[in-house]
Amino acid sequence: MDDKVIKSVRRVFEIFEMFDSVRRPLPAKDISDRLGYPLVSTHALLKSIYLMGYIDFDMSSRCYYPSRSLAAIVDWIPDFLDHEKRIVSYATELNEKTRETVNILRRVGARIRVVHGLETKFPIGVASQIGTMMPILHSLTGLAAIAGMDPAERDWLIEHERTLTPDNVIDEKELNSILHDFSEKKRRCGAIFWSKESARSACLLSPVARARC
């Protein structure tokens, strides 16, 4: 599957993700600056979304904000995704108890995307940015995700990733060693602990199967 996303579609959803992050109305100039879009393009996008009824515009403050229509078309999703709601609740509890960064990531084609993130409560730690996309072979979460995959699907993803990033190809022997190690840890413990003394960092990876429709 082609990983290319139509620019205008990506920008629409990045606008909604930005509103989810800031949780307040914003003028077009602020939206343009935050997302790095040309101001003319930002105005055109906001006008189109406004005309479709999914954002509102306050004339006095000249600010945009998501409309009730947007909320209405997705209000059924939390019940449908009750399985994922429990995962978010668990992640929140884990963040509160450990005070460490907790991210929920999902595979999107040959990429891994942060869909929910809770920042560390320590002065120094790993940052969390919802919407961040990472190559599946160059992220620990991505490697954990493909470690238990069907071999044919895993081989396709590996080859696809190498096609996308020919100048940043992971050594095949190293990759196979990591995947074998991850598969064994997942089989024995259900989770994968990884640490690197040179980087003074460690993480716990716990693959979770998606609920079937």
Short mmCIF file of C-alpha atoms in Angstrom, two decimals:
data_model
loop_
_atom_site.label_atom_id
_atom_site.label_comp_id
_atom_site.label_asym_id
_atom_site.label_seq_id
_atom_site.Cartn_x
_atom_site.Cartn_y
_atom_site.Cartn_z
CA MET A 1 0.00 0.00 0.00
CA ASP A 2 1.32 3.45 -0.95
CA ASP A 3 2.21 5.53 2.13
CA LYS A 4 1.79 8.85 0.32
CA VAL A 5 -0.91 11.09 1.84
CA ILE A 6 -2.60 13.86 -0.13
CA LYS A 7 -1.28 17.10 1.34
CA SER A 8 -4.64 18.83 1.77
CA VAL A 9 -6.13 15.80 3.55
CA ARG A 10 -3.15 15.58 5.91
CA ARG A 11 -3.41 19.28 6.73
CA VAL A 12 -7.11 19.07 7.60
CA PHE A 13 -6.44 16.36 10.16
CA GLU A 14 -3.34 18.12 11.48
CA ILE A 15 -5.56 21.14 12.16
CA PHE A 16 -7.99 19.00 14.17
CA GLU A 17 -5.09 17.36 16.04
CA MET A 18 -3.72 20.80 16.85
CA PHE A 19 -7.09 21.85 18.31
CA ASP A 20 -7.09 18.68 20.40
CA SER A 21 -3.67 19.69 21.70
CA VAL A 22 -4.33 23.37 22.50
CA ARG A 23 -8.05 22.98 23.40
CA ARG A 24 -9.00 26.59 22.70
CA PRO A 25 -10.06 28.77 19.75
CA LEU A 26 -7.25 30.16 17.59
CA PRO A 27 -6.95 32.78 14.83
CA ALA A 28 -5.78 31.70 11.38
CA LYS A 29 -2.35 33.33 11.90
CA ASP A 30 -1.67 31.24 15.01
CA ILE A 31 -2.77 28.06 13.24
CA SER A 32 -0.52 28.93 10.31
CA ASP A 33 2.47 29.58 12.60
CA ARG A 34 1.95 26.46 14.73
CA LEU A 35 1.67 24.11 11.77
CA GLY A 36 4.08 25.88 9.44
CA TYR A 37 1.53 26.34 6.65
CA PRO A 38 1.44 29.36 4.31
CA LEU A 39 -1.13 31.81 5.66
CA VAL A 40 -3.03 31.91 2.34
CA SER A 41 -3.34 28.10 2.32
CA THR A 42 -4.42 28.12 5.98
CA HIS A 43 -7.21 30.61 5.26
CA ALA A 44 -8.39 28.51 2.29
CA LEU A 45 -8.42 25.30 4.34
CA LEU A 46 -10.22 26.88 7.28
CA LYS A 47 -12.82 28.45 5.00
CA SER A 48 -13.54 25.08 3.37
CA ILE A 49 -13.85 23.29 6.72
CA TYR A 50 -16.07 26.14 7.98
CA LEU A 51 -18.36 25.94 4.94
CA MET A 52 -18.74 22.18 5.58
CA GLY A 53 -19.81 22.97 9.14
CA TYR A 54 -16.97 21.26 11.02
CA ILE A 55 -15.43 24.39 12.52
CA ASP A 56 -17.01 27.63 13.72
CA PHE A 57 -15.70 31.18 13.45
CA ASP A 58 -16.11 33.92 16.05
CA MET A 59 -16.26 37.30 14.34
CA SER A 60 -15.35 39.35 17.42
CA SER A 61 -12.14 37.46 18.20
CA ARG A 62 -11.58 36.21 14.62
CA CYS A 63 -10.86 32.78 16.04
CA TYR A 64 -11.72 29.31 14.73
CA TYR A 65 -12.70 26.30 16.85
CA PRO A 66 -14.22 22.83 16.22
CA SER A 67 -17.99 22.78 15.92
CA ARG A 68 -20.66 20.59 17.49
CA SER A 69 -21.15 19.02 14.06
CA LEU A 70 -17.65 17.58 14.25
CA ALA A 71 -18.33 16.17 17.71
CA ALA A 72 -21.67 14.75 16.57
CA ILE A 73 -20.27 12.64 13.73
CA VAL A 74 -17.76 10.91 16.02
CA ASP A 75 -19.72 10.62 19.28
CA TRP A 76 -20.41 6.92 18.63
CA ILE A 77 -16.72 6.02 18.38
CA PRO A 78 -15.85 5.82 22.13
CA ASP A 79 -18.45 3.06 22.65
CA PHE A 80 -17.29 1.26 19.50
CA LEU A 81 -13.68 1.44 20.68
CA ASP A 82 -14.32 0.42 24.27
CA HIS A 83 -11.32 -1.93 24.05
CA GLU A 84 -9.03 1.00 23.27
CA LYS A 85 -10.62 3.11 26.01
CA ARG A 86 -9.47 0.52 28.53
CA ILE A 87 -5.95 0.67 27.10
CA VAL A 88 -5.90 4.47 27.48
CA SER A 89 -7.12 4.10 31.08
CA TYR A 90 -4.33 1.60 31.78
CA ALA A 91 -1.75 3.91 30.17
CA THR A 92 -2.94 6.80 32.35
CA GLU A 93 -2.62 4.70 35.50
CA LEU A 94 0.84 3.54 34.43
CA ASN A 95 1.94 7.14 33.84
CA GLU A 96 0.66 8.20 37.27
CA LYS A 97 2.41 5.35 39.07
CA THR A 98 5.75 5.44 37.25
CA ARG A 99 5.79 9.16 36.40
CA GLU A 100 7.44 8.14 33.13
CA THR A 101 6.40 8.87 29.53
CA VAL A 102 3.74 6.46 28.29
CA ASN A 103 2.84 6.35 24.60
CA ILE A 104 0.22 4.38 22.73
CA LEU A 105 1.30 3.81 19.15
CA ARG A 106 -0.38 2.21 16.16
CA ARG A 107 0.99 0.77 12.98
CA VAL A 108 -0.02 2.69 9.87
CA GLY A 109 1.27 0.86 6.81
CA ALA A 110 5.06 0.82 7.14
CA ARG A 111 5.04 3.52 9.83
CA ILE A 112 4.33 3.73 13.56
CA ARG A 113 2.19 6.64 14.76
CA VAL A 114 1.76 8.07 18.26
CA VAL A 115 -2.02 8.12 18.86
CA HIS A 116 -2.01 8.90 22.58
CA GLY A 117 0.77 10.24 24.76
CA LEU A 118 1.37 11.10 28.41
CA GLU A 119 4.46 13.13 29.27
CA THR A 120 6.96 12.21 31.97
CA LYS A 121 6.51 13.99 35.28
CA PHE A 122 10.29 14.15 35.80
CA PRO A 123 12.29 17.26 34.81
CA ILE A 124 14.10 15.29 32.08
CA GLY A 125 12.56 12.54 30.03
CA VAL A 126 11.25 11.36 26.69
CA ALA A 127 8.86 13.81 25.03
CA SER A 128 5.51 12.72 23.65
CA GLN A 129 4.00 14.28 20.52
CA ILE A 130 0.67 12.93 19.28
CA GLY A 131 0.71 12.42 15.53
CA THR A 132 4.45 11.69 15.31
CA MET A 133 5.17 9.14 12.56
CA MET A 134 8.26 6.91 12.65
CA PRO A 135 9.63 4.32 10.20
CA ILE A 136 8.67 0.87 11.46
CA LEU A 137 12.23 -0.50 11.24
CA HIS A 138 13.77 2.48 13.03
CA SER A 139 11.61 2.54 16.16
CA LEU A 140 11.60 0.05 19.02
CA THR A 141 7.81 0.08 19.02
CA GLY A 142 7.80 -0.72 15.32
CA LEU A 143 10.18 -3.63 15.79
CA ALA A 144 8.06 -4.91 18.67
CA ALA A 145 4.97 -4.67 16.48
CA ILE A 146 6.41 -6.72 13.63
CA ALA A 147 8.24 -9.27 15.83
CA GLY A 148 5.16 -11.43 16.18
CA MET A 149 3.75 -10.90 12.68
CA ASP A 150 3.04 -13.50 10.07
CA PRO A 151 6.41 -13.97 8.27
CA ALA A 152 5.00 -13.06 4.84
CA GLU A 153 3.49 -9.78 6.10
CA ARG A 154 6.66 -9.00 8.05
CA ASP A 155 8.89 -9.60 5.01
CA TRP A 156 6.67 -7.33 2.91
CA LEU A 157 6.91 -4.53 5.48
CA ILE A 158 10.68 -4.86 5.74
CA GLU A 159 11.12 -4.75 1.97
CA HIS A 160 8.68 -1.84 1.67
CA GLU A 161 10.54 0.13 4.35
CA ARG A 162 13.86 -0.48 2.63
CA THR A 163 12.38 0.84 -0.61
CA LEU A 164 11.19 4.01 1.16
CA THR A 165 14.49 4.64 2.98
CA PRO A 166 17.27 3.14 0.81
CA ASP A 167 19.91 5.35 2.42
CA ASN A 168 19.00 4.31 5.96
CA VAL A 169 18.76 0.52 5.76
CA ILE A 170 19.19 -1.47 8.97
CA ASP A 171 21.68 -4.35 8.82
CA GLU A 172 19.78 -7.59 8.07
CA LYS A 173 21.73 -9.65 10.60
CA GLU A 174 21.15 -7.06 13.33
CA LEU A 175 17.46 -6.82 12.41
CA ASN A 176 16.94 -10.58 12.58
CA SER A 177 18.73 -10.72 15.94
CA ILE A 178 16.50 -7.97 17.39
CA LEU A 179 13.31 -9.53 16.02
CA HIS A 180 14.26 -12.96 17.40
CA ASP A 181 15.06 -11.45 20.81
CA PHE A 182 11.78 -9.50 20.85
CA SER A 183 9.74 -12.55 19.78
CA GLU A 184 11.25 -14.68 22.57
CA LYS A 185 10.65 -12.02 25.23
CA LYS A 186 7.08 -11.52 24.05
CA ARG A 187 6.47 -15.29 24.08
CA ARG A 188 7.85 -15.72 27.61
CA CYS A 189 6.67 -12.52 29.30
CA GLY A 190 4.01 -10.92 27.08
CA ALA A 191 6.09 -7.74 27.10
CA ILE A 192 9.53 -6.62 25.95
CA PHE A 193 12.06 -4.80 28.11
CA TRP A 194 14.84 -2.98 26.25
CA SER A 195 17.73 -1.01 27.68
CA LYS A 196 20.87 0.55 26.30
CA GLU A 197 23.60 1.47 28.74
CA SER A 198 25.36 3.80 26.29
CA ALA A 199 22.17 5.82 25.84
CA ARG A 200 21.26 5.56 29.54
CA SER A 201 17.73 4.74 28.57
CA ALA A 202 15.28 1.88 28.82
CA CYS A 203 11.72 1.15 27.76
CA LEU A 204 9.00 -1.44 28.24
CA LEU A 205 7.08 -2.44 25.11
CA SER A 206 3.78 -4.28 25.33
CA PRO A 207 2.13 -5.17 21.98
CA VAL A 208 -1.66 -5.16 22.20
CA ALA A 209 -3.93 -6.82 19.64
CA ARG A 210 -6.65 -4.64 18.13
CA ALA A 211 -10.24 -5.64 18.76
CA ARG A 212 -11.91 -7.29 15.78
CA CYS A 213 -15.06 -5.81 14.26
#
